[in-house]
mmCIF file of C-alpha atoms in Angstrom:
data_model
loop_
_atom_site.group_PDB
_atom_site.id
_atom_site.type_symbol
_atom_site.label_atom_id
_atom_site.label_comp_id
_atom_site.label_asym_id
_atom_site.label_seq_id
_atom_site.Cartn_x
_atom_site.Cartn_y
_atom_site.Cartn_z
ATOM 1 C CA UNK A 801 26.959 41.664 1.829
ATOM 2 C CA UNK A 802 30.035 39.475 1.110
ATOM 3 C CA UNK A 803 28.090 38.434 -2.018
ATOM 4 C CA UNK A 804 28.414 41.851 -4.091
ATOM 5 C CA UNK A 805 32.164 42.494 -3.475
ATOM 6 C CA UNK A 806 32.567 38.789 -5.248
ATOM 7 C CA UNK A 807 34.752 38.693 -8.192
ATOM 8 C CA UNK A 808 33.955 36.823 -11.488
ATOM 9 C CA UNK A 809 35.381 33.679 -9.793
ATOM 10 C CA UNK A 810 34.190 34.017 -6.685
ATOM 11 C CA UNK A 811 30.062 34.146 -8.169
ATOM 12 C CA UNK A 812 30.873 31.450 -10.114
ATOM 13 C CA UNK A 813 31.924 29.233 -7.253
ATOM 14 C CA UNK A 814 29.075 30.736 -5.443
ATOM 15 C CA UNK A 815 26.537 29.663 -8.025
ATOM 16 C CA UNK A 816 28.120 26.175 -8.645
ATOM 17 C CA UNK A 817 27.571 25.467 -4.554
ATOM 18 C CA UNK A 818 24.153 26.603 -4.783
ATOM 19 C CA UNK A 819 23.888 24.084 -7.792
ATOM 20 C CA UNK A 820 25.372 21.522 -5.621
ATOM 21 C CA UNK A 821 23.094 22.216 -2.215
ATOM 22 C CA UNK A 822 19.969 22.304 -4.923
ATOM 23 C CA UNK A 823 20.609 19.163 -5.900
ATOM 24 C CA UNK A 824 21.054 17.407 -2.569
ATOM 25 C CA UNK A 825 17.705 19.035 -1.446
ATOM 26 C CA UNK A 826 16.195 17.466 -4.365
ATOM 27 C CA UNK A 827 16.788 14.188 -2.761
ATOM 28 C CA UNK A 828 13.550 14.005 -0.379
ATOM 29 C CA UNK A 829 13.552 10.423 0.463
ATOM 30 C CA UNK A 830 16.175 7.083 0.080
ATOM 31 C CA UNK A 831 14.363 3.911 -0.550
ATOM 32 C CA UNK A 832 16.994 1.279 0.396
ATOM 33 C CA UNK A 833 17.322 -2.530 1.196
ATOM 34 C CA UNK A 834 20.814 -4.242 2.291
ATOM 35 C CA UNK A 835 21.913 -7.564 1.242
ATOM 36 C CA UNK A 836 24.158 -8.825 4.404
ATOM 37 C CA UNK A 837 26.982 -11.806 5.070
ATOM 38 C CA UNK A 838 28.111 -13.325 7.567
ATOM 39 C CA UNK A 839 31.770 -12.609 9.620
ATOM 40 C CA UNK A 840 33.113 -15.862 9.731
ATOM 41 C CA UNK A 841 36.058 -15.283 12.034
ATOM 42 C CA UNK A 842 33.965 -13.392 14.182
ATOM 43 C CA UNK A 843 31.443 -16.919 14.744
ATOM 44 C CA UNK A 844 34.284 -18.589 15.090
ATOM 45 C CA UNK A 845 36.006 -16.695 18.146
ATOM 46 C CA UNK A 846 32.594 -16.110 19.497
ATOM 47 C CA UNK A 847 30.427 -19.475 19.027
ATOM 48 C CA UNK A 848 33.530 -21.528 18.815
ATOM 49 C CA UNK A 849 36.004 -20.882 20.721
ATOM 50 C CA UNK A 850 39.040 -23.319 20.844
ATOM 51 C CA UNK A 851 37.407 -24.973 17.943
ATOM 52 C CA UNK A 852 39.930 -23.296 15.734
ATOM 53 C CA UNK A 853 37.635 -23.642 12.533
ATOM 54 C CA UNK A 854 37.806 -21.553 9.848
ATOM 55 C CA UNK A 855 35.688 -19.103 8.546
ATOM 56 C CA UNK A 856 33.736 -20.941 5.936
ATOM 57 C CA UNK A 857 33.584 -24.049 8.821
ATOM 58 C CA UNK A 858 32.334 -21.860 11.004
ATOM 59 C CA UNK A 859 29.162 -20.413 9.550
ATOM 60 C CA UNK A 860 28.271 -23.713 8.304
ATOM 61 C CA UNK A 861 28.209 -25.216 11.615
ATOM 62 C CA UNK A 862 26.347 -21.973 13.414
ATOM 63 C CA UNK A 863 23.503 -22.276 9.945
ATOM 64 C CA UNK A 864 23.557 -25.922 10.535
ATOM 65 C CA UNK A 865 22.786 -25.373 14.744
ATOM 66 C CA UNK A 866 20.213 -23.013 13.705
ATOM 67 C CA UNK A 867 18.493 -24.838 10.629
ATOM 68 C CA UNK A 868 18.051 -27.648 13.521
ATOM 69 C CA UNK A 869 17.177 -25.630 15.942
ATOM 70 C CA UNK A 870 14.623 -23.275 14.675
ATOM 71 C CA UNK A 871 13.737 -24.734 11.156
ATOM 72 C CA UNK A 872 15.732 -21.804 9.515
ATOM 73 C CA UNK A 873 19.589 -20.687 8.937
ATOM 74 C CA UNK A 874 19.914 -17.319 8.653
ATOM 75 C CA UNK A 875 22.303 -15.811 11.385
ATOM 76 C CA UNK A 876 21.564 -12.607 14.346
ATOM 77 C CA UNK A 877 22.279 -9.702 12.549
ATOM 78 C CA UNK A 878 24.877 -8.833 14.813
ATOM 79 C CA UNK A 879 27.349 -11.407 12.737
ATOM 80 C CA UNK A 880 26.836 -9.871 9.668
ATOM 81 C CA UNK A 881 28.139 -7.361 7.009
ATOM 82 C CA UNK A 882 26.488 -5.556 4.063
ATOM 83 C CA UNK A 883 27.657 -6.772 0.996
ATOM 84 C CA UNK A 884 24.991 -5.036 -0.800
ATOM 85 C CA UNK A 885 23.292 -1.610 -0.447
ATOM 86 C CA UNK A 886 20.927 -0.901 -3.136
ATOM 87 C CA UNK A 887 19.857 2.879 -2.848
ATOM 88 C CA UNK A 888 16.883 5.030 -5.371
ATOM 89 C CA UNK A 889 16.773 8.824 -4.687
ATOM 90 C CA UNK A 890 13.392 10.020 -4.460
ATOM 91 C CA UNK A 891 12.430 13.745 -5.309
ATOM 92 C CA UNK A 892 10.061 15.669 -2.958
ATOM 93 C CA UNK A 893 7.211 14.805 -5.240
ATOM 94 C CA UNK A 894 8.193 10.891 -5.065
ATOM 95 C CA UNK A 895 9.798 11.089 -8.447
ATOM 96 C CA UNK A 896 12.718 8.285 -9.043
ATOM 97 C CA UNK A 897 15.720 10.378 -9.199
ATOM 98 C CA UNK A 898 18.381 7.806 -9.537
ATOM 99 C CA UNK A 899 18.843 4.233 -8.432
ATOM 100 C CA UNK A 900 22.552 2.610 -7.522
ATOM 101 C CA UNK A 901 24.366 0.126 -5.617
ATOM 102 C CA UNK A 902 27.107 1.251 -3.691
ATOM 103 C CA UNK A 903 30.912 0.485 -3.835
ATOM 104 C CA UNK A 904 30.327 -1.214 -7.274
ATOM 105 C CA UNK A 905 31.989 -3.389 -8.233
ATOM 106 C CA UNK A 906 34.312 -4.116 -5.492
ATOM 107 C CA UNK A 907 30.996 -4.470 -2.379
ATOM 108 C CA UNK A 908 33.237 -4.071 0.453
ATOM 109 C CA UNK A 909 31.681 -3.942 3.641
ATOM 110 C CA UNK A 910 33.499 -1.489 4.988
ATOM 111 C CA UNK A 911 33.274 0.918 2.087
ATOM 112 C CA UNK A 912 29.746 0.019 1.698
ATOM 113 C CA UNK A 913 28.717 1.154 5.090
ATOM 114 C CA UNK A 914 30.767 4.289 5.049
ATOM 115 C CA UNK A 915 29.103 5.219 1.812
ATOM 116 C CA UNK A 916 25.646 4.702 3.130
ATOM 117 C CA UNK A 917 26.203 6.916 5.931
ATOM 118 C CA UNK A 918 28.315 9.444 4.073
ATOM 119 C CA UNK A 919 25.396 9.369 1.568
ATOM 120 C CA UNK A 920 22.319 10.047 4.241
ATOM 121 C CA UNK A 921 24.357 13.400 5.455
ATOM 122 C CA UNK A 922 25.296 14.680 2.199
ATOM 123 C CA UNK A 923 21.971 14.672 0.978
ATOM 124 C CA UNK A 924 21.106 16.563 4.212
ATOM 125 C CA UNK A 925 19.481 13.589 6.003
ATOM 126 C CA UNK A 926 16.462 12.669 3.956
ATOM 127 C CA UNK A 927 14.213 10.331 5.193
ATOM 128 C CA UNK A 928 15.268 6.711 4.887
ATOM 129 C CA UNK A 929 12.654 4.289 3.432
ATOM 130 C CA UNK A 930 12.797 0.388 3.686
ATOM 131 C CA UNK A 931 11.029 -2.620 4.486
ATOM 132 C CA UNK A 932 11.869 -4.201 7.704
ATOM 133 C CA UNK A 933 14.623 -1.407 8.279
ATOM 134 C CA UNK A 934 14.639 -0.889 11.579
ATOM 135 C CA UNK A 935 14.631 -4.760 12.582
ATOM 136 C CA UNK A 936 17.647 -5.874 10.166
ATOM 137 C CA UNK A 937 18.891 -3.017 7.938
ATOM 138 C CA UNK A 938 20.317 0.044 10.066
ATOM 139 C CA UNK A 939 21.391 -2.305 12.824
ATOM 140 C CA UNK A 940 23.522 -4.125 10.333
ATOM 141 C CA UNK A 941 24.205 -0.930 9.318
ATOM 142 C CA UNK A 942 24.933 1.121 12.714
ATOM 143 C CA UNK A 943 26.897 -2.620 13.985
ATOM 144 C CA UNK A 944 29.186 -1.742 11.182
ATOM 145 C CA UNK A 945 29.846 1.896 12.015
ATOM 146 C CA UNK A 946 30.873 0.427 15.268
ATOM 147 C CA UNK A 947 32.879 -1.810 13.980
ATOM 148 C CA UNK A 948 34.961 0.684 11.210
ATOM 149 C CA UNK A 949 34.763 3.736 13.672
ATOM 150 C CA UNK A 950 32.335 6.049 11.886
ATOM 151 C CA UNK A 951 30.649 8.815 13.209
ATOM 152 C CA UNK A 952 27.410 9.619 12.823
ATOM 153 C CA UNK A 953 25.988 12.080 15.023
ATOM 154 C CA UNK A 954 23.280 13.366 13.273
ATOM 155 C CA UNK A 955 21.643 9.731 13.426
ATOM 156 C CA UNK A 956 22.609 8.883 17.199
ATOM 157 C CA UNK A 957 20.896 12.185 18.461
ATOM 158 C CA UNK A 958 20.570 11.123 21.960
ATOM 159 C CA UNK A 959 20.208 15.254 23.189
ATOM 160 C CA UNK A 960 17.385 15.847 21.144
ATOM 161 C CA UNK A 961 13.386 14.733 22.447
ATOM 162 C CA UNK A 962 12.746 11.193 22.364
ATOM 163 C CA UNK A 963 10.135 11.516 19.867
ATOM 164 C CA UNK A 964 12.429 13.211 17.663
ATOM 165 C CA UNK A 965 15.549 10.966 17.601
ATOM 166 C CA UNK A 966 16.085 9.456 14.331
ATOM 167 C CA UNK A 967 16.315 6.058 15.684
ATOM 168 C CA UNK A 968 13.085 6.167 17.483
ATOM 169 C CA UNK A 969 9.923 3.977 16.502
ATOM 170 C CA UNK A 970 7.894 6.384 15.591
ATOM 171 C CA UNK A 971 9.859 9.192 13.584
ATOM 172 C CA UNK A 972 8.298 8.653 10.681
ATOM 173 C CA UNK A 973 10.320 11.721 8.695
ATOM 174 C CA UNK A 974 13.671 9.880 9.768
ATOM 175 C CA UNK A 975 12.832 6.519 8.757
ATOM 176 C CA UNK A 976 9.725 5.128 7.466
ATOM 177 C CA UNK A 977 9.795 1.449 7.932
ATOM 178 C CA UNK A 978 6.563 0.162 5.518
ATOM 179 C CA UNK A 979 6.756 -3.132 7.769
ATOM 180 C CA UNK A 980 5.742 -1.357 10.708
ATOM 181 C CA UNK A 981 3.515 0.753 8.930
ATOM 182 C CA UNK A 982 1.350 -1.983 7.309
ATOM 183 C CA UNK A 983 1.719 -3.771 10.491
ATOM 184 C CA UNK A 984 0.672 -0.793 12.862
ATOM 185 C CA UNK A 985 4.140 -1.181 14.277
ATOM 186 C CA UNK A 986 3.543 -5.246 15.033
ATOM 187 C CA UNK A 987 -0.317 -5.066 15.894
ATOM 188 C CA UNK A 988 -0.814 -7.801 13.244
ATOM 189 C CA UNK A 989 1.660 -10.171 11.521
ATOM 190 C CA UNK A 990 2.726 -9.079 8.212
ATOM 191 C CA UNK A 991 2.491 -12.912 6.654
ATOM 192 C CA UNK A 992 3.778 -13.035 3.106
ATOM 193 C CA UNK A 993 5.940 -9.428 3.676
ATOM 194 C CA UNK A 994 7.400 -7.142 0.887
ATOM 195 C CA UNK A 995 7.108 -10.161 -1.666
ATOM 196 C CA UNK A 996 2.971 -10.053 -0.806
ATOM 197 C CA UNK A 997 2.469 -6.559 -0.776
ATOM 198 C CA UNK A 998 4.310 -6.524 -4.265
ATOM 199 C CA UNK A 999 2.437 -8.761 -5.862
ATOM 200 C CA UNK A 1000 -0.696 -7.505 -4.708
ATOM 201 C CA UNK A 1001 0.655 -4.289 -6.981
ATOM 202 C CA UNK A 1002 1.549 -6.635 -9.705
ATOM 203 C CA UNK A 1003 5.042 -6.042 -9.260
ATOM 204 C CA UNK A 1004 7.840 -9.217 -9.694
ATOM 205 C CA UNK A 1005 8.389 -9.636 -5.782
ATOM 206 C CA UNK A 1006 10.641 -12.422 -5.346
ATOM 207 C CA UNK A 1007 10.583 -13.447 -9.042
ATOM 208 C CA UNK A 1008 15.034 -14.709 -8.528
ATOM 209 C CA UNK A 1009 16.958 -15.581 -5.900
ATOM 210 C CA UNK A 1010 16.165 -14.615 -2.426
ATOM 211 C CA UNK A 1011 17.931 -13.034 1.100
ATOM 212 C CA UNK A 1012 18.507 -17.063 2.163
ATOM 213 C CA UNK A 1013 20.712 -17.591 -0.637
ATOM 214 C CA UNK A 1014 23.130 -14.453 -0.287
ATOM 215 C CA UNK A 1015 25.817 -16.446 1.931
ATOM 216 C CA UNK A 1016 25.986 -19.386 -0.084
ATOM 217 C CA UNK A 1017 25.980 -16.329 -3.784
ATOM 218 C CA UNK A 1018 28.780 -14.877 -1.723
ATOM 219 C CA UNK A 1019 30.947 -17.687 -1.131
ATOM 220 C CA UNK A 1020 30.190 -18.425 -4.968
ATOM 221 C CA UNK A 1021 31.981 -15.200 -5.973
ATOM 222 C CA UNK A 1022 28.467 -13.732 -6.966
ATOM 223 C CA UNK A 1023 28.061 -10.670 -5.483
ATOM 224 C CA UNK A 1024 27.121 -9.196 -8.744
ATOM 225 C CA UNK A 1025 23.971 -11.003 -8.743
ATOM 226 C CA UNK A 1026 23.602 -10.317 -5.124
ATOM 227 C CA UNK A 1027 23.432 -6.478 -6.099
ATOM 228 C CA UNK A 1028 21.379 -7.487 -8.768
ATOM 229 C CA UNK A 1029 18.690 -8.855 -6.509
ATOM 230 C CA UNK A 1030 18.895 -5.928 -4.125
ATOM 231 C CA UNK A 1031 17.926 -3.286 -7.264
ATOM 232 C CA UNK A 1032 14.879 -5.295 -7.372
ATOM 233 C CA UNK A 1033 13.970 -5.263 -3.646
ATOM 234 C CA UNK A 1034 14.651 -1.724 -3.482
ATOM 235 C CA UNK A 1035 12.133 -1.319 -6.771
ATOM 236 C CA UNK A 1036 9.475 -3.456 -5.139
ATOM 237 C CA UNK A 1037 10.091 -1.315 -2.173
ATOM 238 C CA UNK A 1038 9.611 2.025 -4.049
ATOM 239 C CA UNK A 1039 6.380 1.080 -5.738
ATOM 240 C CA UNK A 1040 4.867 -0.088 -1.916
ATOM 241 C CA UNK A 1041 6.225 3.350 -0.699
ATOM 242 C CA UNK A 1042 4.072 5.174 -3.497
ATOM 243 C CA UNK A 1043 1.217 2.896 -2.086
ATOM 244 C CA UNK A 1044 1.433 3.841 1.051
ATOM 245 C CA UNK A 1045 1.276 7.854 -0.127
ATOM 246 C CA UNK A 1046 -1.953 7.331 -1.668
ATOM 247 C CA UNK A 1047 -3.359 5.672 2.001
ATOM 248 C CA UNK A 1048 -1.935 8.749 3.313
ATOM 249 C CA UNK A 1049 -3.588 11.111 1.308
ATOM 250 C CA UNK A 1050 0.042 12.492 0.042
ATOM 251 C CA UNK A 1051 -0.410 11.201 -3.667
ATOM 252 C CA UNK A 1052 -3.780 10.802 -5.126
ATOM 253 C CA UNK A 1053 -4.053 7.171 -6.983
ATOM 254 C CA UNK A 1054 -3.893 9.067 -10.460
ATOM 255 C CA UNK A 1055 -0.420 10.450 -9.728
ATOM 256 C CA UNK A 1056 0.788 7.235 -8.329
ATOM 257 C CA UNK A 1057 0.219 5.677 -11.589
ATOM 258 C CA UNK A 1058 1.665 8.639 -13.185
ATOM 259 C CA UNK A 1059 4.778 7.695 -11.521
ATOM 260 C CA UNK A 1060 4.927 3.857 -12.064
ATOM 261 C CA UNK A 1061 4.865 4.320 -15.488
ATOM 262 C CA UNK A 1062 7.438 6.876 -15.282
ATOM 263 C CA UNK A 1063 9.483 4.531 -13.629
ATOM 264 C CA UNK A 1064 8.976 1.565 -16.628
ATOM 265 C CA UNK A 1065 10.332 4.022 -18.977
ATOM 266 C CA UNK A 1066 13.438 5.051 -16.939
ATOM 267 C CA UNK A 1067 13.830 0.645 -16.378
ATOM 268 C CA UNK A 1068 12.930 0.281 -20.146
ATOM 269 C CA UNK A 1069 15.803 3.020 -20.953
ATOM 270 C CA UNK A 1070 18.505 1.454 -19.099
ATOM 271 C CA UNK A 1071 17.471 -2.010 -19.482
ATOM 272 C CA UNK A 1072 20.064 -2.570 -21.825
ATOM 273 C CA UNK A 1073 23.250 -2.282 -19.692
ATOM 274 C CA UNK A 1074 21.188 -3.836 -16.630
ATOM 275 C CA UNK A 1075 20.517 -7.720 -16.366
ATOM 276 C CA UNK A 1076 18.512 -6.745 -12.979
ATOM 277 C CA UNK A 1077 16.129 -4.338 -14.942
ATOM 278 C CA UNK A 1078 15.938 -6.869 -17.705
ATOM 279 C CA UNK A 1079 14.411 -9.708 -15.432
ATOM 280 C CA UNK A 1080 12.269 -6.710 -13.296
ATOM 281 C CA UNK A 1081 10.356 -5.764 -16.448
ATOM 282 C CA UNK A 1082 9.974 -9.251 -17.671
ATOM 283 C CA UNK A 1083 8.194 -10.024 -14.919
ATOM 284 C CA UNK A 1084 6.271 -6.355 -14.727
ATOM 285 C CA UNK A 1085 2.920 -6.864 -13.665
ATOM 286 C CA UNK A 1086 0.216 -3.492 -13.648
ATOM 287 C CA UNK A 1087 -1.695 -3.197 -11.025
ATOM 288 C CA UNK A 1088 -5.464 -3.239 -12.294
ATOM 289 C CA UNK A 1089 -8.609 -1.198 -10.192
ATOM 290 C CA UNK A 1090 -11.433 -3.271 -9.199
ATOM 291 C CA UNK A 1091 -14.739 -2.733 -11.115
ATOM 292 C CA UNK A 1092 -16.473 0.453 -11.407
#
């Protein structure tokens, strides 16, 4: 009743928050992949203590322990920052909406993590899509909300029924991690991971740098190419995600490839101002159906 004793003003302010909440609804899904760094003081003061190294000696030493130890040098998540957050909107009908990196060009951690989170509730919590998410992403991501003092109740929903928590397994409309779907949540190894199942679209897959070279990109001052690399994970990601409609029965095959081509032409039209688009398309394989 409020509505009809609205003035001029008042229906107009009316009608541009109905604009606004249409839009946000519009936003079904948020395909996303994180690019993260390591806290150097923090490995000092934890693995080192007394050592008094610094930052940079510090990670080099932990990578080193671990390259020796276990053949690799990437460090626990729970030493690391984002210093990339590479986010497409998805529509309802798994339409590319938009595609950004976030805190550009600054990639604070602080600011990126507070932007992811501010982003998820002002879009009025759409279901988070990645690959691998729930092993490395969102704890990087929730880590750092403990961290800057963020809070996030709508994602740590402890009251509500197991099942029905975002964070748990197997809430698919919170989070759908395509790791544990294509691995029937660990069943069966995943060998070859996003970077496989990419290619086996025809899509670049890990066609530039990749997530072991972030630290040393970092300490290079090239965390534009960082954010770079994370636009194409998040692409690769997207195109698996369709995929994994059309096992569903949500998208027939037809309409998948409606939308991949849709999404070449929005890549083709911003190419131009976008050296990450420019090296996703030159490497643009199409996916081809076996024989009749």
């Amino acid at each position: 009743m409020t509505r009809l004793f609205m003035g001029t003003g008042g229906l107009l302010r009316e009608r541009k928050f109905a604009m606004a909440d249409e839009k946000r609804t519009a936003v079904s899904y948020l395909v996303f992949d994180i690019e993260a760094i390591a806290d150097g003081e923090l490995v000092s003061r934890i693995r080192f203590p007394g050592e008094n190294l610094s930052a940079e000696a510090a990670i080099a030493k932990y990578r080193a322990e671990l390259m020796e130890t276990t053949g690799k040098d990437v460090l626990p998540v729970t030493y690391m920052l984002p210093v990339s957050v590479a986010i497409a909107k998805i529509d309802p009908e798994f339409r590319l909406l938009d595609l950004v990196v976030l805190d550009a060009p600054e990639y604070r951690p602080h600011r990126i993590a507070q932007l992811f989170w501010q982003g998820w509730q002002h879009y009025g919590y759409p279901t988070l899509v990645s690959f691998n998410g729930r092993s490395y992403d969102m704890p990087v991501l929730e880590l750092a909300a403990l961290r800057y003092g963020f809070s996030i109740p709508a994602w740590f929903s402890l009251e509500l029924r197991s099942f029905e928590q975002p964070r748990n397994r197997y809430n698919s409309s919170s989070h759908f991690d395509l790791c544990d779907f294509f691995s029937n949540f660990g069943a069966t190894r995943l060998s070859g991971g996003l970077n496989l199942l990419a290619n086996v679209l025809g899509k670049p897959g890990k066609s530039g740098i990749d997530g072991s070279m972030v630290q040393d990109f970092h300490h290079q001052g090239r965390d534009e190419e960082i954010n770079d690399y994370c636009r194409c994970d998040v692409l690769d990601t997207y195109f698996v995600f369709l995929r994994s409609q059309v096992l569903q029965g949500k998208l027939t095959l037809q309409r998948e490839q409606q939308l991949v081509g849709e999404t070449k032409t929005w890549l083709e039209n911003q190419a131009d101002n976008s050296p990450a688009y420019q090296h996703y398309l030159s490497h643009w394989g199409d996916w081809q159906p076996p024989p009749a």
